[in-house]
Coordinates of C-alpha atoms and ligand atoms in Angstrom, one line a residue:
E1 CA 255.7 329.3 -133.8
E2 CA 258.8 331.6 -134.2
K3 CA 261.9 329.9 -135.4
K4 CA 265.2 331.0 -134.0
R5 CA 267.0 333.7 -135.9
E6 CA 270.4 332.6 -137.3
Q7 CA 273.5 334.2 -135.7
W8 CA 277.1 334.6 -136.5
G9 CA 279.5 332.0 -135.3
S10 CA 282.3 334.2 -134.1
R11 CA 283.5 337.7 -133.8
M12 CA 286.2 337.1 -136.3
G13 CA 283.8 335.5 -138.7
L14 CA 281.5 338.4 -138.5
I15 CA 284.3 341.0 -139.1
L16 CA 285.6 339.0 -142.0
A17 CA 282.1 338.7 -143.5
V18 CA 281.3 342.6 -143.2
A19 CA 284.9 343.2 -144.6
G20 CA 284.0 340.8 -147.3
N21 CA 280.8 342.7 -148.0
A22 CA 282.7 346.0 -148.2
I23 CA 285.8 344.9 -150.0
G24 CA 284.8 344.2 -153.6
L25 CA 285.5 345.0 -157.2
G26 CA 285.0 348.7 -156.1
N27 CA 288.4 348.6 -154.3
F28 CA 290.5 347.1 -157.1
L29 CA 288.8 348.4 -160.2
R30 CA 286.6 351.3 -159.3
F31 CA 288.9 353.1 -156.9
P32 CA 292.1 353.3 -159.2
V33 CA 290.0 354.6 -162.0
Q34 CA 288.2 357.2 -159.9
A35 CA 291.5 358.4 -158.3
A36 CA 293.4 358.6 -161.5
S37 CA 290.7 360.5 -163.6
N38 CA 289.8 362.9 -160.9
G39 CA 293.2 364.6 -160.0
G40 CA 295.2 361.8 -158.4
G41 CA 296.2 362.9 -155.0
A42 CA 293.8 365.8 -154.9
F43 CA 290.9 363.2 -155.1
M44 CA 292.1 361.8 -151.8
I45 CA 291.3 365.0 -150.0
P46 CA 287.5 365.0 -150.6
Y47 CA 287.5 361.2 -150.4
F48 CA 288.8 361.2 -146.8
I49 CA 286.5 364.0 -145.8
F50 CA 283.6 362.1 -147.0
F51 CA 284.9 359.1 -145.4
L52 CA 284.9 360.8 -142.0
L53 CA 281.7 362.9 -142.3
V54 CA 279.6 360.4 -144.3
G55 CA 281.2 357.0 -144.5
I56 CA 282.0 356.3 -140.8
P57 CA 278.8 357.9 -139.4
L58 CA 276.7 356.0 -141.9
M59 CA 278.5 352.8 -141.2
W60 CA 277.6 353.2 -137.4
M61 CA 274.0 354.2 -138.2
E62 CA 273.6 351.1 -140.5
W63 CA 274.9 348.7 -137.9
G64 CA 272.8 350.3 -135.4
I65 CA 269.6 350.1 -137.5
G66 CA 270.4 346.6 -138.4
R67 CA 271.0 345.1 -135.0
Y68 CA 267.9 347.0 -133.8
G69 CA 265.8 345.5 -136.5
G70 CA 267.3 342.1 -135.8
K71 CA 265.9 342.2 -132.2
F72 CA 262.4 342.3 -133.8
G73 CA 263.2 339.6 -136.2
H74 CA 263.8 341.8 -139.3
G75 CA 266.8 341.4 -141.5
S76 CA 265.7 343.7 -144.4
S77 CA 265.1 347.5 -144.5
P78 CA 261.2 347.4 -144.7
G79 CA 260.8 345.8 -141.3
M80 CA 263.6 347.8 -139.8
F81 CA 262.0 351.1 -140.9
D82 CA 258.7 349.8 -139.5
V83 CA 260.1 349.4 -136.1
L84 CA 262.1 352.6 -136.1
W85 CA 259.1 354.7 -137.4
N86 CA 255.7 353.6 -136.2
N87 CA 253.8 354.7 -139.3
K88 CA 252.0 352.8 -142.1
I89 CA 254.2 354.2 -144.9
S90 CA 257.5 353.8 -143.3
K91 CA 258.0 350.1 -144.5
Y92 CA 257.6 351.2 -148.0
F93 CA 260.7 353.3 -147.9
G94 CA 262.5 350.1 -147.1
A95 CA 261.7 348.9 -150.6
L96 CA 264.5 351.0 -151.8
G97 CA 267.0 349.0 -149.9
L98 CA 265.9 345.8 -151.5
F99 CA 265.7 347.4 -154.8
V100 CA 269.2 348.8 -154.8
S101 CA 270.9 345.6 -153.6
T102 CA 268.9 343.4 -156.1
V103 CA 269.7 345.6 -159.0
I104 CA 273.4 345.8 -158.2
M105 CA 273.5 342.1 -157.6
I106 CA 272.1 341.4 -161.0
Y107 CA 274.9 343.2 -162.9
Y108 CA 277.6 342.7 -160.4
T109 CA 277.4 338.9 -160.5
Y110 CA 277.8 339.0 -164.1
I111 CA 281.0 341.1 -163.9
E112 CA 282.2 338.9 -161.1
S113 CA 281.9 335.9 -163.4
W114 CA 284.3 337.5 -165.9
T115 CA 287.0 337.7 -163.2
L116 CA 286.6 333.9 -162.7
G117 CA 286.7 333.4 -166.4
Y118 CA 289.8 335.6 -166.8
S119 CA 291.7 333.7 -164.0
F120 CA 291.3 330.6 -166.2
L121 CA 292.2 332.4 -169.3
S122 CA 295.3 333.7 -167.6
I123 CA 296.6 330.4 -166.4
A124 CA 295.8 328.9 -169.8
K125 CA 297.7 331.8 -171.3
S126 CA 294.8 332.3 -173.8
Y127 CA 295.4 336.1 -174.3
F128 CA 299.1 335.7 -174.5
G129 CA 300.5 337.0 -177.7
L130 CA 298.0 339.7 -178.3
Q131 CA 300.1 342.7 -179.0
N132 CA 298.3 345.8 -178.1
F133 CA 295.5 347.5 -176.1
D134 CA 293.0 347.3 -178.9
M135 CA 293.5 343.7 -179.5
M136 CA 293.2 343.0 -175.7
K137 CA 289.9 345.0 -175.9
S138 CA 288.7 343.1 -178.8
F139 CA 289.4 339.9 -176.8
L140 CA 287.3 341.1 -174.0
Y141 CA 284.4 342.1 -176.3
S142 CA 284.6 338.7 -177.9
Y143 CA 284.5 336.9 -174.4
Q144 CA 281.4 339.1 -173.6
G145 CA 279.8 338.2 -176.9
R146 CA 279.6 341.8 -178.1
E147 CA 281.7 341.3 -181.1
T148 CA 282.2 338.2 -183.3
S149 CA 285.9 337.6 -183.7
Q150 CA 288.3 334.7 -183.9
F151 CA 288.7 334.4 -180.0
F152 CA 285.5 333.0 -178.7
D153 CA 282.4 331.3 -180.1
G154 CA 279.6 333.6 -179.2
Y155 CA 278.6 333.8 -175.5
I156 CA 279.5 330.3 -174.6
T157 CA 282.6 330.8 -172.5
A158 CA 281.1 333.8 -170.6
Y159 CA 278.0 331.9 -170.1
I160 CA 279.7 328.9 -168.5
F161 CA 281.6 331.0 -166.1
F162 CA 278.4 332.9 -165.4
L163 CA 276.7 329.7 -164.5
I164 CA 279.4 328.6 -162.1
T165 CA 279.4 332.0 -160.4
F166 CA 275.7 332.1 -160.1
I167 CA 275.6 328.6 -158.6
L168 CA 278.3 329.4 -156.2
N169 CA 276.4 332.5 -155.0
F170 CA 273.2 330.8 -154.4
W171 CA 274.7 327.8 -152.8
V172 CA 276.4 330.2 -150.2
L173 CA 273.1 332.0 -149.6
Y174 CA 271.4 328.7 -149.3
K175 CA 273.8 327.5 -146.7
G176 CA 273.0 330.6 -144.6
I177 CA 274.7 333.0 -142.3
S178 CA 277.3 331.0 -140.3
K179 CA 277.6 328.0 -142.6
G180 CA 277.5 329.9 -145.9
I181 CA 278.5 333.5 -145.7
E182 CA 280.8 333.4 -142.7
K183 CA 282.5 330.2 -144.0
L184 CA 283.1 331.7 -147.4
A185 CA 284.6 334.9 -145.8
K186 CA 286.9 332.8 -143.6
I187 CA 288.4 331.2 -146.7
A188 CA 288.1 333.9 -149.3
M189 CA 289.4 337.0 -147.3
P190 CA 292.7 335.7 -146.0
L191 CA 293.4 334.5 -149.6
L192 CA 292.4 337.7 -151.1
F193 CA 294.8 339.6 -148.7
L194 CA 297.6 337.1 -149.4
F195 CA 297.1 337.5 -153.2
A196 CA 296.9 341.3 -153.0
I197 CA 300.1 341.5 -151.0
I198 CA 302.0 339.2 -153.3
I199 CA 300.9 341.2 -156.4
A200 CA 301.7 344.5 -154.7
I201 CA 305.1 343.3 -153.7
R202 CA 305.7 342.2 -157.4
V203 CA 304.6 345.6 -158.6
I204 CA 306.8 347.4 -156.2
T205 CA 309.8 345.5 -157.2
L206 CA 309.4 346.0 -160.9
G207 CA 311.1 349.4 -161.0
T208 CA 311.6 350.6 -164.7
P209 CA 310.5 347.7 -166.9
D210 CA 311.7 349.4 -170.2
P211 CA 314.9 351.2 -169.7
T212 CA 314.5 353.0 -173.0
H213 CA 311.5 354.8 -171.4
P214 CA 312.8 355.7 -167.9
E215 CA 309.9 358.1 -167.3
N216 CA 307.6 354.9 -167.4
S217 CA 308.4 353.6 -163.9
I218 CA 306.5 352.2 -161.0
A219 CA 307.6 355.2 -159.0
N220 CA 306.0 357.6 -161.5
G221 CA 303.0 355.4 -161.4
F222 CA 302.7 356.0 -157.6
G223 CA 303.4 359.7 -158.2
F224 CA 300.6 359.7 -160.8
I225 CA 298.0 358.7 -158.2
W226 CA 299.5 360.4 -155.3
N227 CA 300.8 363.8 -156.3
P228 CA 298.0 366.1 -155.6
D229 CA 296.7 368.3 -158.6
F230 CA 295.0 371.0 -156.4
S231 CA 293.6 372.9 -159.4
K232 CA 290.9 370.1 -159.6
L233 CA 289.7 370.7 -156.0
D234 CA 287.3 373.5 -157.0
D235 CA 285.6 371.2 -159.4
P236 CA 282.4 369.8 -157.8
K237 CA 282.6 366.8 -160.0
V238 CA 285.7 365.7 -158.1
W239 CA 283.9 366.0 -154.8
L240 CA 281.0 364.1 -156.0
A241 CA 283.0 361.3 -157.5
A242 CA 284.7 361.0 -154.1
A243 CA 281.4 360.8 -152.4
G244 CA 280.2 358.2 -154.9
Q245 CA 283.2 356.1 -154.3
I246 CA 282.8 356.3 -150.5
F247 CA 279.1 355.0 -150.7
F248 CA 279.9 352.3 -153.2
T249 CA 283.1 350.9 -151.6
L250 CA 281.8 350.9 -148.1
S251 CA 278.5 349.2 -149.3
L252 CA 276.6 352.0 -147.7
G253 CA 272.9 353.0 -148.6
M254 CA 271.6 349.7 -149.7
G255 CA 270.7 347.6 -146.7
T256 CA 273.5 345.0 -146.9
I257 CA 275.3 346.2 -143.8
H258 CA 271.9 346.2 -142.0
A259 CA 271.2 342.7 -143.1
Y260 CA 274.5 341.5 -141.7
A261 CA 274.1 343.4 -138.4
S262 CA 270.6 342.0 -137.9
Y263 CA 272.3 338.6 -137.1
L264 CA 274.2 340.1 -134.1
K265 CA 273.2 339.5 -130.6
P266 CA 271.5 342.4 -128.9
K267 CA 274.6 343.3 -126.7
D268 CA 277.2 342.8 -129.4
D269 CA 279.5 345.5 -130.0
I270 CA 279.0 347.7 -133.1
A271 CA 281.1 350.7 -132.5
L272 CA 284.5 348.9 -132.8
S273 CA 283.3 346.3 -135.3
G274 CA 281.9 349.1 -137.6
L275 CA 285.0 351.1 -137.4
A276 CA 287.2 348.0 -137.9
T277 CA 285.4 347.0 -141.1
A278 CA 285.4 350.4 -142.5
S279 CA 289.2 350.7 -141.8
T280 CA 289.9 347.3 -143.3
N281 CA 288.1 348.3 -146.5
E282 CA 290.0 351.5 -146.7
F283 CA 293.4 349.6 -146.3
A284 CA 292.3 347.3 -149.0
E285 CA 291.3 350.2 -151.2
V286 CA 293.9 352.8 -150.7
I287 CA 297.0 350.7 -150.0
L288 CA 296.4 347.6 -151.9
G289 CA 293.8 348.7 -154.5
G290 CA 296.1 351.8 -155.1
S291 CA 299.3 349.9 -155.6
I292 CA 298.3 347.6 -158.4
A293 CA 296.5 348.5 -161.4
I294 CA 297.5 352.1 -162.0
P295 CA 301.3 351.9 -161.1
L296 CA 301.6 348.9 -163.3
S297 CA 299.9 350.5 -166.2
V298 CA 302.0 353.6 -165.9
A299 CA 305.2 351.6 -165.8
F300 CA 304.3 349.7 -168.9
F301 CA 302.4 352.2 -171.1
G302 CA 303.1 355.6 -169.5
I303 CA 300.9 358.2 -168.1
A304 CA 299.1 359.4 -171.2
T305 CA 297.9 355.8 -172.2
T306 CA 297.0 355.0 -168.6
T307 CA 294.8 358.2 -168.4
A308 CA 293.1 357.2 -171.6
M309 CA 292.6 353.8 -170.3
A310 CA 291.2 354.9 -167.0
K311 CA 288.7 357.2 -168.8
G312 CA 287.6 354.3 -170.9
G313 CA 286.0 352.8 -167.8
S314 CA 286.7 350.3 -164.9
F315 CA 286.7 347.3 -167.3
D316 CA 289.4 348.6 -169.6
L317 CA 291.9 348.9 -166.9
G318 CA 291.2 345.6 -165.3
F319 CA 290.5 343.4 -168.2
A320 CA 292.5 344.8 -171.0
S321 CA 295.5 346.8 -169.6
M322 CA 296.2 344.3 -166.8
P323 CA 296.3 341.3 -169.2
L324 CA 298.8 343.2 -171.4
V325 CA 301.1 343.6 -168.5
F326 CA 300.8 340.0 -167.5
E327 CA 301.9 338.8 -170.8
K328 CA 305.2 340.9 -170.4
I329 CA 306.3 339.9 -166.9
P330 CA 307.9 336.6 -165.9
F331 CA 305.3 334.1 -164.5
G332 CA 302.7 336.5 -165.8
E333 CA 300.2 333.7 -166.2
F334 CA 300.5 333.1 -162.6
F335 CA 300.2 336.7 -161.5
G336 CA 297.2 337.1 -163.8
F337 CA 295.6 334.1 -162.4
L338 CA 296.1 335.5 -158.9
W339 CA 294.8 339.0 -159.8
F340 CA 291.5 337.7 -161.3
L341 CA 291.0 335.1 -158.6
L342 CA 291.5 338.0 -156.1
L343 CA 288.9 339.9 -157.9
F344 CA 286.6 337.0 -157.9
F345 CA 287.0 336.5 -154.2
A346 CA 286.4 340.3 -153.6
G347 CA 283.4 340.0 -155.8
I348 CA 281.7 336.9 -154.4
T349 CA 281.9 338.1 -150.9
S350 CA 280.1 341.3 -151.9
S351 CA 277.4 339.7 -154.1
V352 CA 276.2 337.3 -151.4
A353 CA 275.7 340.4 -149.3
M354 CA 273.6 342.0 -151.7
G355 CA 271.5 338.7 -151.9
Q356 CA 271.3 338.2 -148.2
Q357 CA 269.0 341.1 -147.6
V358 CA 266.4 339.7 -150.0
M359 CA 266.8 336.1 -148.6
A360 CA 266.1 337.7 -145.1
F361 CA 263.1 339.5 -146.5
L362 CA 261.6 336.4 -147.8
E363 CA 262.4 334.5 -144.7
D364 CA 261.4 337.0 -142.1
E365 CA 258.3 338.6 -143.7
F366 CA 256.9 335.6 -145.6
G367 CA 258.1 332.9 -143.4
F368 CA 259.8 331.1 -146.4
S369 CA 262.4 328.4 -145.6
R370 CA 265.9 329.1 -146.8
K371 CA 265.4 326.6 -149.5
K372 CA 262.2 328.3 -150.8
S373 CA 263.8 331.8 -150.6
T374 CA 266.9 330.5 -152.6
I375 CA 264.5 329.0 -155.3
V376 CA 262.3 332.0 -155.6
F377 CA 264.9 334.7 -155.4
G378 CA 267.5 332.6 -157.4
S379 CA 265.1 332.1 -160.2
F380 CA 264.4 335.9 -160.4
V381 CA 268.0 336.9 -160.4
F382 CA 268.9 334.1 -162.9
L383 CA 266.3 335.4 -165.4
S384 CA 267.1 339.0 -164.9
I385 CA 270.8 338.5 -165.6
H386 CA 270.0 337.4 -169.1
F387 CA 269.1 340.8 -170.1
V388 CA 272.4 342.1 -168.8
I389 CA 274.3 339.5 -170.7
F390 CA 272.6 340.0 -174.0
F391 CA 272.0 343.7 -173.7
L392 CA 275.4 344.4 -172.5
K393 CA 276.6 346.5 -175.6
Y394 CA 273.5 348.7 -175.5
G395 CA 274.0 350.3 -172.1
Y396 CA 271.6 348.2 -170.2
L397 CA 274.1 347.5 -167.4
D398 CA 275.2 351.1 -167.2
E399 CA 271.6 352.3 -166.8
M400 CA 271.1 349.9 -163.9
D401 CA 274.4 351.0 -162.4
Y402 CA 273.5 354.6 -162.6
W403 CA 270.0 354.4 -161.0
A404 CA 271.0 351.8 -158.4
G405 CA 274.6 351.9 -157.9
T406 CA 275.1 355.7 -157.9
F407 CA 271.9 357.6 -157.4
G408 CA 269.7 355.1 -155.5
L409 CA 272.4 354.6 -152.7
V410 CA 272.3 358.3 -151.8
V411 CA 268.5 358.5 -151.8
F412 CA 268.3 355.5 -149.5
A413 CA 271.2 356.8 -147.3
L414 CA 269.4 360.1 -147.0
I415 CA 266.0 358.4 -146.1
E416 CA 267.6 356.1 -143.4
S417 CA 269.6 358.9 -141.8
I418 CA 266.4 361.0 -141.4
I419 CA 264.4 358.0 -140.1
F420 CA 267.1 357.0 -137.7
M421 CA 268.4 360.3 -136.4
W422 CA 265.3 362.5 -136.7
I423 CA 262.2 360.3 -136.5
F424 CA 263.4 357.6 -134.2
G425 CA 265.4 360.2 -132.5
A426 CA 269.0 361.2 -132.2
E427 CA 269.5 360.4 -128.5
K428 CA 267.9 357.1 -128.8
A429 CA 269.9 356.3 -131.9
W430 CA 273.1 357.3 -130.2
D431 CA 272.3 355.1 -127.2
E432 CA 271.5 352.3 -129.6
I433 CA 274.9 352.6 -131.3
N434 CA 276.7 352.9 -128.0
S435 CA 275.1 349.9 -126.3
G436 CA 277.6 347.2 -125.9
A437 CA 280.3 349.3 -127.4
E438 CA 284.0 348.4 -126.9
I439 CA 285.1 351.9 -127.7
K440 CA 283.9 355.2 -126.8
I441 CA 282.7 357.0 -129.9
P442 CA 283.6 360.8 -129.5
R443 CA 280.5 362.8 -128.8
I444 CA 281.1 365.1 -131.9
F445 CA 279.9 362.2 -134.0
F446 CA 276.6 362.6 -132.4
Y447 CA 276.3 366.1 -134.0
I448 CA 277.9 364.9 -137.2
M449 CA 275.3 362.1 -137.6
K450 CA 272.4 364.3 -136.7
Y451 CA 273.3 367.4 -138.7
I452 CA 276.2 367.0 -141.0
T453 CA 275.7 363.6 -142.6
P454 CA 272.0 364.2 -143.6
T455 CA 272.9 367.7 -144.9
L456 CA 275.9 366.4 -147.0
L457 CA 273.7 363.6 -148.4
L458 CA 271.0 366.1 -149.4
I459 CA 273.5 368.4 -151.2
V460 CA 275.0 365.4 -153.0
M461 CA 271.5 364.1 -154.0
V462 CA 270.2 367.5 -155.2
W463 CA 273.4 368.1 -157.2
W464 CA 273.2 364.7 -158.9
L465 CA 269.5 365.2 -159.5
I466 CA 270.0 368.4 -161.4
N467 CA 273.3 367.6 -163.1
D468 CA 273.0 363.9 -163.9
A469 CA 269.8 362.2 -163.0
I470 CA 267.5 364.7 -164.9
P471 CA 269.6 364.7 -168.1
I472 CA 270.0 361.0 -168.1
L473 CA 266.2 360.6 -167.4
L474 CA 265.6 362.7 -170.5
L475 CA 267.8 360.5 -172.5
K476 CA 270.5 363.3 -173.0
N477 CA 273.8 362.0 -174.5
I478 CA 272.4 358.4 -175.0
P479 CA 273.1 357.0 -178.5
E480 CA 270.0 356.6 -180.6
S481 CA 270.6 352.9 -181.0
N482 CA 270.8 352.3 -177.3
I483 CA 267.5 354.0 -176.4
P484 CA 265.1 350.9 -176.5
Y485 CA 267.4 349.0 -174.2
V486 CA 267.8 351.8 -171.9
I487 CA 264.1 352.1 -171.7
A488 CA 263.8 348.3 -171.2
A489 CA 266.1 348.7 -168.2
R490 CA 263.9 351.3 -166.9
V491 CA 260.8 349.3 -167.4
F492 CA 262.5 346.5 -165.6
M493 CA 263.5 348.6 -162.6
V494 CA 260.2 350.3 -162.2
G495 CA 258.4 347.1 -162.5
M496 CA 260.7 345.6 -159.8
L497 CA 260.0 348.5 -157.5
G498 CA 256.3 348.0 -158.1
L499 CA 256.6 344.3 -157.2
L500 CA 258.4 345.2 -154.1
F501 CA 255.7 347.5 -152.9
Y502 CA 253.2 344.9 -153.6
L503 CA 255.2 342.3 -151.6
I504 CA 255.7 344.6 -148.7
H505 CA 252.0 345.4 -148.6
K506 CA 251.1 341.6 -148.9
S507 CA 253.4 340.4 -146.2
W508 CA 252.2 342.9 -143.6
K509 CA 248.6 342.0 -144.5
R510 CA 249.5 338.5 -144.1
K511 CA 251.1 339.2 -140.5
E512 CA 248.2 341.4 -139.4
S513 CA 245.6 338.7 -140.3
R514 CA 247.6 336.2 -138.2
V515 CA 247.3 338.4 -135.0
Ligands
LIG601 N1 281.4 347.6 -151.5 C1 281.5 346.7 -152.8 C2 282.6 347.0 -153.5 O1 283.5 347.8 -153.2 C3 280.3 346.7 -153.5 C4 279.0 346.4 -152.9 C5 278.0 347.1 -153.3 C6 278.9 345.4 -152.0 C7 276.8 346.8 -152.7 C8 277.8 345.2 -151.4 C9 276.7 345.8 -151.7 O2 282.8 346.5 -154.6
NA602 NA1 284.8 348.3 -151.1

């Protein structure tokens, strides 16, 4: 017999959970780096254009697809596509949603575990006394086990924090929607905002930390991100970086929003909730995420060094430059602790979202219990993360991040917008989104969703295909020594996609034979 689908406990809990899904490391680590390295204030112009024309519309579509799929008992994209498009092949497109969120979960959980580790290392003052950026970086590399040095004994510290992080994630998933994910969000999200506000206030009141370098000030730090450099606006790279940030930060194009929305009641509002969660993410990103790492770094190290740090990647800014600042300010160990714990809360409320879709797939399509899903999926993720841990310095993580976290999202978003707006039908989709709505979505969004969003997605996808995906696929610019590991990452991903096709095939066979 059918068991009853889980549901969210309260409206507030749902909003916090979806905000938790969206607000992640992307807001506090990825956004500042993207903004700083793509023209500062000029970046914000394409960023907001994509937010309006792609972010918001896709957010509504994904809530709509998810709530609709949930009515038929589906919490993952294969089942959702199957009910939207009555065709034998439609469910196989849904494999991409499971693929993207699982791959991201595999590396994201590991990065998340560094944040937990670093919150302890901050309060323990372990990195205090390291004099410069290179030493801080060496500390990070040693933590990650990439470098042997005096700081850490191999992988052991990182591994312990990874185990704790992993167990917490799967514990929450095991507890389920209202008792696990919702409860976590109700604790973690208010704390995250509180910590972010405390740190942002500390940042703003720092002024000019070194009077002999008056140009290195918090004010100039804000200026650095916010003064538009319009000369960059005709560079397509800036537009694509903005698009990529919008997808990643709003958790679009991977099925995690759908999974959460599938636990709504059929008449629950999605118009206002979707808008509220998207706006909350933007507040956390632009206001809070934009007020911490970059202004601090400029105030202490100047614009040139900060640019160099930002170009070195998201990890340098968060894990090397921020610790350098913390050791310089009063009660720095305490602010460091808050900063990394904030990142951990942001991370874990996102990684459980990636996992939930797969849990739903196993429960809904195979009839697994939550316990069985936790064990099966947990074992798979656990084993897979080991490659990320041990192959970190050979570009294994970056390869996964590119195909799933950058390219895959757009492909999935394009597919879902075509299935929902064109195959299921724009009028039906519009009615679905507006049913139970507590606000009236302006009709112009009907046309945006039908024509503009898919067109922009297609343009972004084709541009990336030609300029990045194909060169990367052909191993251009990949150091010789990394090639075996990059190929290993690809074999893993292709194998996983094959496994997903097989599982989808099998579960539908199983259901057909029961009828
Ligand atoms: N949106 C999250 C962030 O900003 C990342 C994320 C990706 C969350 C995929 C869920 C699914 O960090
Ligand atoms: Na985000």
